[in-house]
Coordinates of C-alpha atoms and ligand atoms in Angstrom, one line a residue:
M99 CA 42.1 8.7 -48.3
N100 CA 41.6 6.1 -45.5
I101 CA 38.0 5.4 -44.7
L102 CA 36.3 3.5 -41.8
I103 CA 32.7 2.3 -42.1
L104 CA 31.0 1.2 -38.9
G105 CA 28.5 -1.7 -39.1
S106 CA 28.1 -5.3 -40.4
G107 CA 25.0 -5.5 -42.5
G108 CA 23.8 -5.3 -46.1
R109 CA 23.6 -1.5 -45.7
E110 CA 27.3 -1.4 -44.8
H111 CA 28.3 -3.8 -47.6
A112 CA 26.5 -1.6 -50.1
L113 CA 28.1 1.6 -48.7
A114 CA 31.5 -0.1 -48.8
W115 CA 30.9 -1.3 -52.4
A116 CA 30.1 2.2 -53.6
V117 CA 32.9 4.0 -51.6
K118 CA 35.5 1.5 -52.9
Q119 CA 34.7 2.4 -56.5
N120 CA 35.7 6.0 -55.9
P121 CA 39.3 6.7 -56.7
K122 CA 39.5 8.9 -53.6
C123 CA 39.3 5.8 -51.5
D124 CA 42.8 4.3 -50.8
R125 CA 42.3 2.1 -47.8
L126 CA 38.9 0.9 -46.6
I127 CA 38.2 -0.7 -43.3
V128 CA 34.8 -1.9 -42.1
A129 CA 34.2 -2.7 -38.5
P130 CA 33.1 -5.4 -37.8
G131 CA 32.1 -6.2 -41.4
N132 CA 31.0 -9.7 -42.6
A133 CA 32.0 -12.3 -45.2
G134 CA 30.9 -10.3 -48.2
I135 CA 32.5 -7.1 -47.0
A136 CA 35.8 -9.0 -46.4
A137 CA 36.0 -9.6 -50.2
L138 CA 36.4 -5.8 -50.8
A139 CA 37.6 -4.2 -47.6
E140 CA 39.6 -5.0 -44.5
C141 CA 37.4 -6.1 -41.6
A142 CA 38.3 -5.0 -38.1
D143 CA 37.2 -6.3 -34.7
L144 CA 36.2 -3.1 -33.0
D145 CA 33.4 -2.3 -30.4
I146 CA 31.5 0.3 -32.5
M147 CA 29.4 1.3 -29.5
D148 CA 32.5 2.5 -27.7
G149 CA 33.4 6.0 -28.9
A150 CA 36.8 6.1 -27.2
A151 CA 37.7 2.8 -28.9
V152 CA 36.6 4.1 -32.3
V153 CA 38.7 7.3 -31.8
A154 CA 41.7 5.2 -30.8
F155 CA 41.3 2.8 -33.7
A156 CA 40.8 5.6 -36.3
T157 CA 43.9 7.5 -35.0
E158 CA 46.1 4.4 -35.0
N159 CA 45.0 3.6 -38.6
A160 CA 45.3 7.2 -39.9
I161 CA 41.6 7.3 -40.8
D162 CA 40.5 10.4 -42.8
F163 CA 36.8 9.8 -42.8
I164 CA 34.4 7.7 -40.7
I165 CA 30.9 6.7 -41.9
I166 CA 28.5 5.4 -39.2
G167 CA 26.0 2.9 -40.5
P168 CA 23.6 1.7 -37.8
D169 CA 21.4 3.6 -35.3
A170 CA 22.8 2.3 -32.1
P171 CA 26.3 4.0 -32.2
I172 CA 24.5 7.2 -33.3
A173 CA 22.2 7.1 -30.3
A174 CA 25.3 6.3 -28.1
G175 CA 27.0 9.5 -29.3
V176 CA 29.9 7.9 -31.2
A177 CA 29.8 10.8 -33.7
D178 CA 30.1 13.3 -30.9
D179 CA 33.3 11.5 -29.7
T180 CA 34.9 11.2 -33.1
R181 CA 34.1 14.8 -34.1
A182 CA 35.4 16.0 -30.7
A183 CA 38.7 14.2 -31.6
G184 CA 38.8 16.1 -34.8
L185 CA 37.9 13.2 -37.0
L186 CA 35.8 13.9 -40.1
T187 CA 32.6 12.0 -39.5
F188 CA 29.4 11.2 -41.4
G189 CA 26.5 10.8 -39.0
P190 CA 24.5 12.9 -36.6
S191 CA 25.3 13.7 -32.9
A192 CA 23.3 11.9 -30.3
A193 CA 21.3 15.1 -29.7
A194 CA 20.3 15.4 -33.4
G195 CA 19.9 11.6 -33.6
R196 CA 17.0 11.9 -31.2
L197 CA 14.9 12.3 -34.4
E198 CA 15.2 8.6 -34.5
S199 CA 15.8 7.6 -30.9
S200 CA 12.8 9.4 -29.4
K201 CA 9.4 9.4 -31.2
A202 CA 8.0 11.9 -28.7
F203 CA 10.9 14.3 -29.6
T204 CA 10.2 14.0 -33.3
K205 CA 6.5 14.8 -32.6
E206 CA 7.7 17.9 -30.7
I207 CA 9.9 19.0 -33.6
C208 CA 7.0 18.5 -36.0
D209 CA 4.8 20.6 -33.8
A210 CA 7.4 23.4 -33.6
C211 CA 7.9 23.6 -37.3
H212 CA 4.3 22.7 -38.4
A213 CA 5.3 19.6 -40.4
P214 CA 2.3 17.5 -41.4
T215 CA 2.2 14.3 -39.4
A216 CA -0.4 12.2 -37.5
A217 CA -2.2 13.8 -34.5
Y218 CA -0.9 12.3 -31.3
A219 CA -0.7 12.3 -27.5
R220 CA 2.1 11.2 -25.1
F221 CA 1.6 9.1 -22.0
T222 CA 3.7 7.9 -19.1
D223 CA 1.0 5.9 -17.4
A224 CA -1.2 3.1 -18.6
T225 CA -4.5 4.3 -17.1
A226 CA -4.5 7.6 -19.0
A227 CA -3.3 5.9 -22.2
R228 CA -6.1 3.3 -22.0
A229 CA -8.7 6.0 -21.4
Y230 CA -7.4 8.0 -24.4
V231 CA -7.5 5.0 -26.7
I232 CA -11.0 4.1 -25.6
R233 CA -12.1 7.7 -26.4
Q234 CA -10.4 7.8 -29.8
G235 CA -11.3 4.2 -30.9
A236 CA -9.5 2.0 -33.5
P237 CA -7.7 1.9 -35.8
I238 CA -5.0 3.6 -33.8
V239 CA -1.2 3.4 -33.6
I240 CA 0.7 2.7 -30.3
K241 CA 4.5 3.4 -30.2
A242 CA 7.1 2.9 -27.6
D243 CA 9.0 6.2 -27.4
G244 CA 12.6 4.8 -27.6
L245 CA 14.5 2.5 -29.9
A246 CA 13.0 -1.0 -29.8
L247 CA 14.8 -2.8 -32.7
G248 CA 12.0 -1.8 -35.1
K249 CA 9.4 -3.6 -33.0
G250 CA 8.0 -0.8 -30.8
V251 CA 5.1 0.1 -33.1
V252 CA 1.7 -1.5 -33.0
V253 CA -0.8 -0.5 -35.7
A254 CA -3.9 -1.6 -33.9
M255 CA -6.9 -2.3 -36.1
T256 CA -9.2 -3.1 -33.1
L257 CA -9.6 -1.6 -29.6
P258 CA -8.5 -4.9 -27.8
E259 CA -5.3 -4.9 -29.8
A260 CA -4.6 -1.3 -28.9
L261 CA -5.2 -1.9 -25.2
A262 CA -3.0 -5.0 -25.2
A263 CA -0.2 -3.0 -26.8
I264 CA -0.4 -0.4 -24.1
D265 CA -0.3 -3.1 -21.4
D266 CA 2.7 -4.7 -23.1
M267 CA 4.6 -1.4 -23.4
F268 CA 4.0 -0.2 -19.8
G269 CA 4.5 -3.8 -18.6
G270 CA 8.1 -3.5 -19.7
K271 CA 8.1 -5.5 -22.9
F272 CA 10.5 -2.9 -24.5
G273 CA 12.3 -2.0 -21.3
A274 CA 13.1 1.7 -20.9
A275 CA 12.0 2.4 -24.5
G276 CA 8.4 1.8 -23.4
A277 CA 8.5 4.1 -20.3
E278 CA 6.8 6.7 -22.5
V279 CA 4.3 5.8 -25.1
V280 CA 3.1 7.9 -28.1
I281 CA -0.4 7.2 -29.4
E282 CA -1.1 8.4 -32.9
E283 CA -3.9 8.8 -35.4
F284 CA -3.9 6.0 -37.9
M285 CA -2.8 7.4 -41.3
A286 CA -4.1 5.7 -44.5
G287 CA -2.2 5.9 -47.8
E288 CA 0.9 4.5 -49.4
E289 CA 4.3 4.6 -47.7
A290 CA 7.6 5.6 -49.2
S291 CA 11.1 6.2 -47.9
F292 CA 12.8 9.5 -48.7
F293 CA 16.6 10.0 -48.2
V294 CA 18.0 13.5 -47.8
L295 CA 21.6 14.5 -47.0
T296 CA 22.0 17.5 -44.8
D297 CA 25.1 19.3 -43.4
G298 CA 22.9 21.2 -41.0
T299 CA 21.9 23.9 -43.4
T300 CA 21.5 22.6 -46.9
A301 CA 19.3 19.7 -47.8
L302 CA 20.0 17.5 -50.8
P303 CA 17.6 14.7 -51.7
I304 CA 19.5 11.5 -52.8
G305 CA 16.7 9.2 -53.7
S306 CA 13.5 7.4 -52.7
A307 CA 12.6 3.8 -52.1
Q308 CA 9.9 1.5 -51.0
D309 CA 10.4 -1.5 -48.9
H310 CA 8.4 -4.6 -47.9
K311 CA 8.1 -5.1 -44.2
R312 CA 6.0 -8.3 -44.1
A313 CA 7.8 -11.6 -44.2
F314 CA 5.7 -13.3 -46.9
D315 CA 4.2 -12.8 -50.4
G316 CA 1.2 -10.6 -50.7
D317 CA 2.3 -8.5 -47.7
T318 CA 1.3 -11.3 -45.2
G319 CA 3.1 -12.7 -42.2
P320 CA 4.9 -11.0 -39.4
N321 CA 6.7 -7.6 -39.7
T322 CA 10.4 -7.8 -40.4
G323 CA 13.3 -5.3 -40.8
G324 CA 12.5 -5.3 -44.5
M325 CA 12.4 -8.2 -47.1
G326 CA 13.2 -6.2 -50.2
A327 CA 13.2 -2.7 -51.7
Y328 CA 13.2 -0.8 -54.9
S329 CA 14.2 2.7 -56.0
P330 CA 12.8 5.0 -57.1
A331 CA 9.4 4.9 -55.4
P332 CA 6.9 5.8 -58.1
V333 CA 4.4 7.1 -55.4
L334 CA 7.0 9.8 -54.5
T335 CA 6.5 12.0 -57.6
D336 CA 8.6 15.1 -58.1
A337 CA 5.7 17.3 -56.9
I338 CA 5.2 15.2 -53.7
A339 CA 9.0 15.1 -53.1
Q340 CA 9.1 18.9 -53.4
K341 CA 6.2 19.2 -51.0
A342 CA 8.0 16.9 -48.5
M343 CA 11.1 19.0 -48.8
D344 CA 9.2 22.3 -48.3
E345 CA 6.8 21.2 -45.6
I346 CA 8.7 18.5 -43.7
I347 CA 12.4 18.2 -44.3
R348 CA 13.6 21.8 -44.5
P349 CA 11.5 23.0 -41.6
T350 CA 12.9 20.1 -39.5
I351 CA 16.5 20.9 -40.4
A352 CA 15.9 24.6 -39.6
E353 CA 14.3 23.8 -36.3
M354 CA 17.2 21.5 -35.3
A355 CA 19.7 24.2 -36.2
R356 CA 17.6 26.8 -34.2
R357 CA 17.9 24.5 -31.2
N358 CA 21.7 24.4 -31.5
T359 CA 21.6 20.7 -32.4
P360 CA 22.1 20.9 -36.1
Y361 CA 21.5 17.6 -37.9
Q362 CA 24.4 16.3 -40.0
G363 CA 24.1 13.1 -41.9
V364 CA 21.3 11.3 -43.8
L365 CA 17.8 12.0 -42.7
F366 CA 15.6 9.1 -43.7
A367 CA 12.0 10.1 -43.7
G368 CA 9.2 7.5 -43.7
L369 CA 6.3 9.3 -45.5
M370 CA 2.7 8.4 -45.8
I371 CA 1.2 9.7 -49.0
E372 CA -2.5 10.2 -49.5
H373 CA -4.3 12.4 -52.1
G374 CA -1.0 13.9 -53.2
Q375 CA -0.1 15.0 -49.6
P376 CA 2.9 13.6 -47.8
R377 CA 2.8 13.2 -44.0
L378 CA 5.7 12.2 -41.8
V379 CA 5.5 8.7 -40.3
E380 CA 8.9 8.7 -38.7
Y381 CA 12.5 9.8 -39.1
N382 CA 15.6 7.6 -39.0
A383 CA 19.0 9.1 -38.3
R384 CA 20.8 6.6 -40.6
F385 CA 20.5 4.9 -44.0
G386 CA 17.7 2.3 -44.4
D387 CA 18.4 -1.4 -44.7
P388 CA 17.7 -2.7 -47.3
E389 CA 16.9 0.7 -49.0
T390 CA 20.6 1.6 -49.0
Q391 CA 21.4 -1.4 -51.2
V392 CA 19.2 0.0 -54.0
L393 CA 20.3 3.6 -53.4
M394 CA 24.0 2.7 -53.6
M395 CA 23.4 0.5 -56.7
R396 CA 22.1 3.6 -58.4
L397 CA 24.5 6.2 -57.0
G398 CA 27.7 4.2 -57.4
A399 CA 31.1 5.9 -56.8
Q400 CA 29.6 9.4 -56.4
A401 CA 28.1 8.3 -53.1
L402 CA 31.5 8.9 -51.4
D403 CA 31.7 12.5 -52.8
L404 CA 28.2 13.1 -51.5
L405 CA 28.9 11.8 -48.0
L406 CA 32.2 13.8 -47.9
A407 CA 30.4 17.0 -49.0
C408 CA 27.8 16.4 -46.3
A409 CA 30.4 15.9 -43.5
E410 CA 32.5 18.9 -44.7
G411 CA 29.5 21.3 -44.9
R412 CA 29.7 21.6 -48.7
L413 CA 26.3 20.4 -49.8
A414 CA 25.3 23.9 -51.2
E415 CA 27.8 23.4 -54.0
T416 CA 27.0 19.7 -54.6
R417 CA 24.8 18.0 -57.2
V418 CA 23.6 14.4 -57.6
N419 CA 23.9 12.9 -61.0
W420 CA 20.8 10.8 -61.6
A421 CA 20.5 8.1 -64.3
A422 CA 16.9 7.3 -65.3
D423 CA 17.4 3.8 -63.9
H424 CA 15.8 1.5 -61.4
A425 CA 17.2 -0.8 -58.7
L426 CA 15.6 -3.7 -56.8
T427 CA 16.9 -5.9 -54.0
V428 CA 15.5 -9.2 -52.7
V429 CA 16.4 -10.2 -49.2
M430 CA 17.1 -13.8 -48.5
A431 CA 16.5 -14.7 -44.9
A432 CA 16.9 -17.7 -42.7
K433 CA 13.7 -19.9 -42.5
G434 CA 11.9 -18.9 -39.3
Y435 CA 13.0 -15.2 -39.4
P436 CA 11.8 -12.9 -37.8
G437 CA 11.2 -15.6 -35.2
P438 CA 13.9 -18.1 -34.1
Y439 CA 16.1 -19.5 -36.9
Q440 CA 19.2 -21.6 -37.4
K441 CA 22.6 -20.2 -38.0
G442 CA 25.7 -21.9 -39.5
G443 CA 24.3 -23.4 -42.8
V444 CA 26.7 -23.2 -45.7
I445 CA 25.7 -21.1 -48.7
N446 CA 26.8 -22.3 -52.1
G447 CA 26.6 -20.9 -55.5
L448 CA 27.7 -17.3 -54.7
D449 CA 30.8 -17.8 -56.9
R450 CA 28.4 -18.4 -59.9
M451 CA 26.8 -14.9 -59.4
P452 CA 27.5 -12.1 -61.8
E453 CA 28.9 -9.1 -59.8
D454 CA 29.2 -5.8 -61.7
S455 CA 27.7 -2.4 -61.8
R456 CA 24.3 -4.0 -62.5
H457 CA 24.4 -7.0 -60.2
M458 CA 25.6 -7.4 -56.6
V459 CA 25.0 -9.8 -53.8
F460 CA 25.3 -7.7 -50.6
H461 CA 25.8 -9.8 -47.5
A462 CA 23.7 -8.9 -44.5
G463 CA 24.3 -11.8 -42.0
T464 CA 27.2 -14.0 -43.1
T465 CA 30.5 -15.2 -41.8
L466 CA 33.4 -17.1 -43.2
R467 CA 34.0 -20.6 -41.6
D468 CA 36.8 -22.7 -42.9
G469 CA 36.7 -20.6 -46.1
L470 CA 33.0 -21.2 -46.6
V471 CA 30.3 -18.5 -46.5
T472 CA 27.8 -19.5 -43.7
A473 CA 24.6 -17.9 -42.5
N474 CA 25.0 -15.9 -39.4
G475 CA 21.8 -13.8 -39.0
G476 CA 18.1 -13.5 -39.8
R477 CA 18.5 -11.5 -43.0
V478 CA 21.4 -13.0 -44.7
L479 CA 21.8 -12.0 -48.4
N480 CA 20.5 -9.1 -50.6
F481 CA 20.3 -9.9 -54.3
T482 CA 20.5 -6.5 -55.8
A483 CA 20.2 -5.5 -59.5
R484 CA 19.9 -2.4 -61.6
G485 CA 18.1 -2.0 -64.9
D486 CA 16.6 0.4 -67.3
T487 CA 13.1 -0.5 -66.0
L488 CA 12.0 -1.9 -62.7
A489 CA 10.9 -5.1 -64.5
D490 CA 14.4 -5.4 -65.8
A491 CA 16.0 -4.9 -62.3
H492 CA 13.4 -7.4 -60.9
N493 CA 14.2 -10.1 -63.5
R494 CA 18.0 -9.7 -63.0
A495 CA 17.7 -9.9 -59.2
Y496 CA 15.5 -13.1 -59.3
A497 CA 17.8 -14.7 -61.9
M498 CA 20.6 -14.3 -59.4
I499 CA 18.5 -16.1 -56.7
D500 CA 18.1 -19.0 -59.1
L501 CA 21.9 -19.6 -58.9
V502 CA 22.1 -19.7 -55.1
D503 CA 22.1 -23.0 -53.1
W504 CA 21.1 -22.4 -49.5
P505 CA 18.4 -24.8 -48.3
D506 CA 17.8 -23.0 -45.1
G507 CA 16.9 -19.7 -46.8
F508 CA 13.7 -18.1 -48.1
C509 CA 12.7 -15.0 -49.9
R510 CA 9.6 -13.2 -51.1
S511 CA 8.8 -13.8 -54.8
D512 CA 6.9 -10.6 -55.2
I513 CA 9.3 -7.7 -54.4
G514 CA 8.3 -4.6 -56.3
W515 CA 4.7 -5.9 -57.0
R516 CA 3.1 -2.5 -56.2
A517 CA 5.1 -0.8 -58.9
L518 CA 5.3 -3.5 -61.5
Ligands
AMP277 P1 7.8 3.3 -37.5 O1 8.7 2.5 -36.8 O2 7.3 4.6 -36.8 O3 8.2 3.5 -39.0 O4 6.5 2.5 -37.7 C1 6.6 1.2 -38.3 C2 5.4 1.1 -39.3 O5 4.2 1.3 -38.7 C3 5.5 2.2 -40.4 O6 6.4 1.9 -41.4 C4 4.0 2.2 -40.8 O7 3.8 1.2 -41.7 C5 3.3 1.9 -39.6 N1 2.9 3.2 -38.9 C6 3.5 3.9 -38.0 N2 2.8 5.0 -37.7 C7 1.7 5.0 -38.4 C8 0.5 5.8 -38.4 N3 0.4 6.9 -37.7 N4 -0.5 5.4 -39.3 C9 -0.4 4.3 -40.0 N5 0.7 3.5 -40.0 C10 1.7 3.8 -39.2
LIG278 N1 14.1 -0.8 -43.8 C1 13.7 0.1 -42.8 C2 14.8 0.6 -41.9 O1 15.9 0.5 -42.2 O2 14.4 1.1 -40.9

């Protein structure tokens, strides 16, 4: 079959890598793709936010299956357009995608289905929000309702921080995303990411991961999109995963179906776990980045069968084959990230890397210039390895980093520390 993946990051490279290994995949196009993806698929210049353009492109190229990577086209309703055109699509409708694009909506769903999550209140004006925060005290969490490139959440450890966050959000720092603000109870515990495929009815867990949001070693420095991840997450034991399925995931899926906005795609639940009890931090309506890199490393070619079963409503008859393995990815980012950074530096040494079922360098922000791989983003490369133990995966990933020559890059040296 002919497959189109939308997106250009490490997540999409990992999806493409897994899909390509499946003999069902004849032709693979990734739009827009990047320098690493170009080594295994065709890259196409296509505006992935434009549903009509995606439909036209898919029709012209006889595409049988579309996989949507990032959140923005989901929120823009690209899956609605492709499905309306009769194209088999992996990814939720804009209405179901509100589980990511509106934090207030997610809270409303949790209320309706009694899913455990932080207590909260919603505000559309700063005065009432400030008064509430002063009554509640710190620590407290302030969230812009809408999509804010992962930057719309402030975990305020003090009252002045909380009040400043409210002023920022209502002052327009996040544009329309901050027109409504959700204020939440601070939850203590350990976080894990839980990935569940659903066709609207059946829910099939496909793995867990933990990521590292802070830029520097020891979980210091500014928040980023994620500096590394590993799978599985030991904190998400079978018993806790079962609890999360029973108390959070299945009730959410049932509530979405009840509202006639069934959720189809991957539901990525951020969980906070304390004393054996999972609580929902947030939903994402897409795969995580860099969590997908470790999930795909572990799932391999069966990933395509799983995504197809999800899109075709066949999850009830589908199983995941798990190996008792571990995967770990280390993100190499441009010095300065998540602040301002340089683009355009040449990356050498990638040809020395082993690339097989245990080692892959997924490209996140790269482009080809005069045949050379150059940095073209904040997060640039994901050194990803699989092993029988987490320590084995860790050692393999860092051994790959020793082979790369990119003076403008940096990475954390302690990915996986919590579990090692
Ligand atoms: P979100 O974008 O909702 O995932 O929030 C980003 C990060 O903020 C999460 O990964 C958590 O580390 C933290 N966070 C969000 N909500 C809470 C909460 N209620 N209590 C504690 N930490 C939170
Ligand atoms: N790594 C977190 C995310 O993809 O949202």
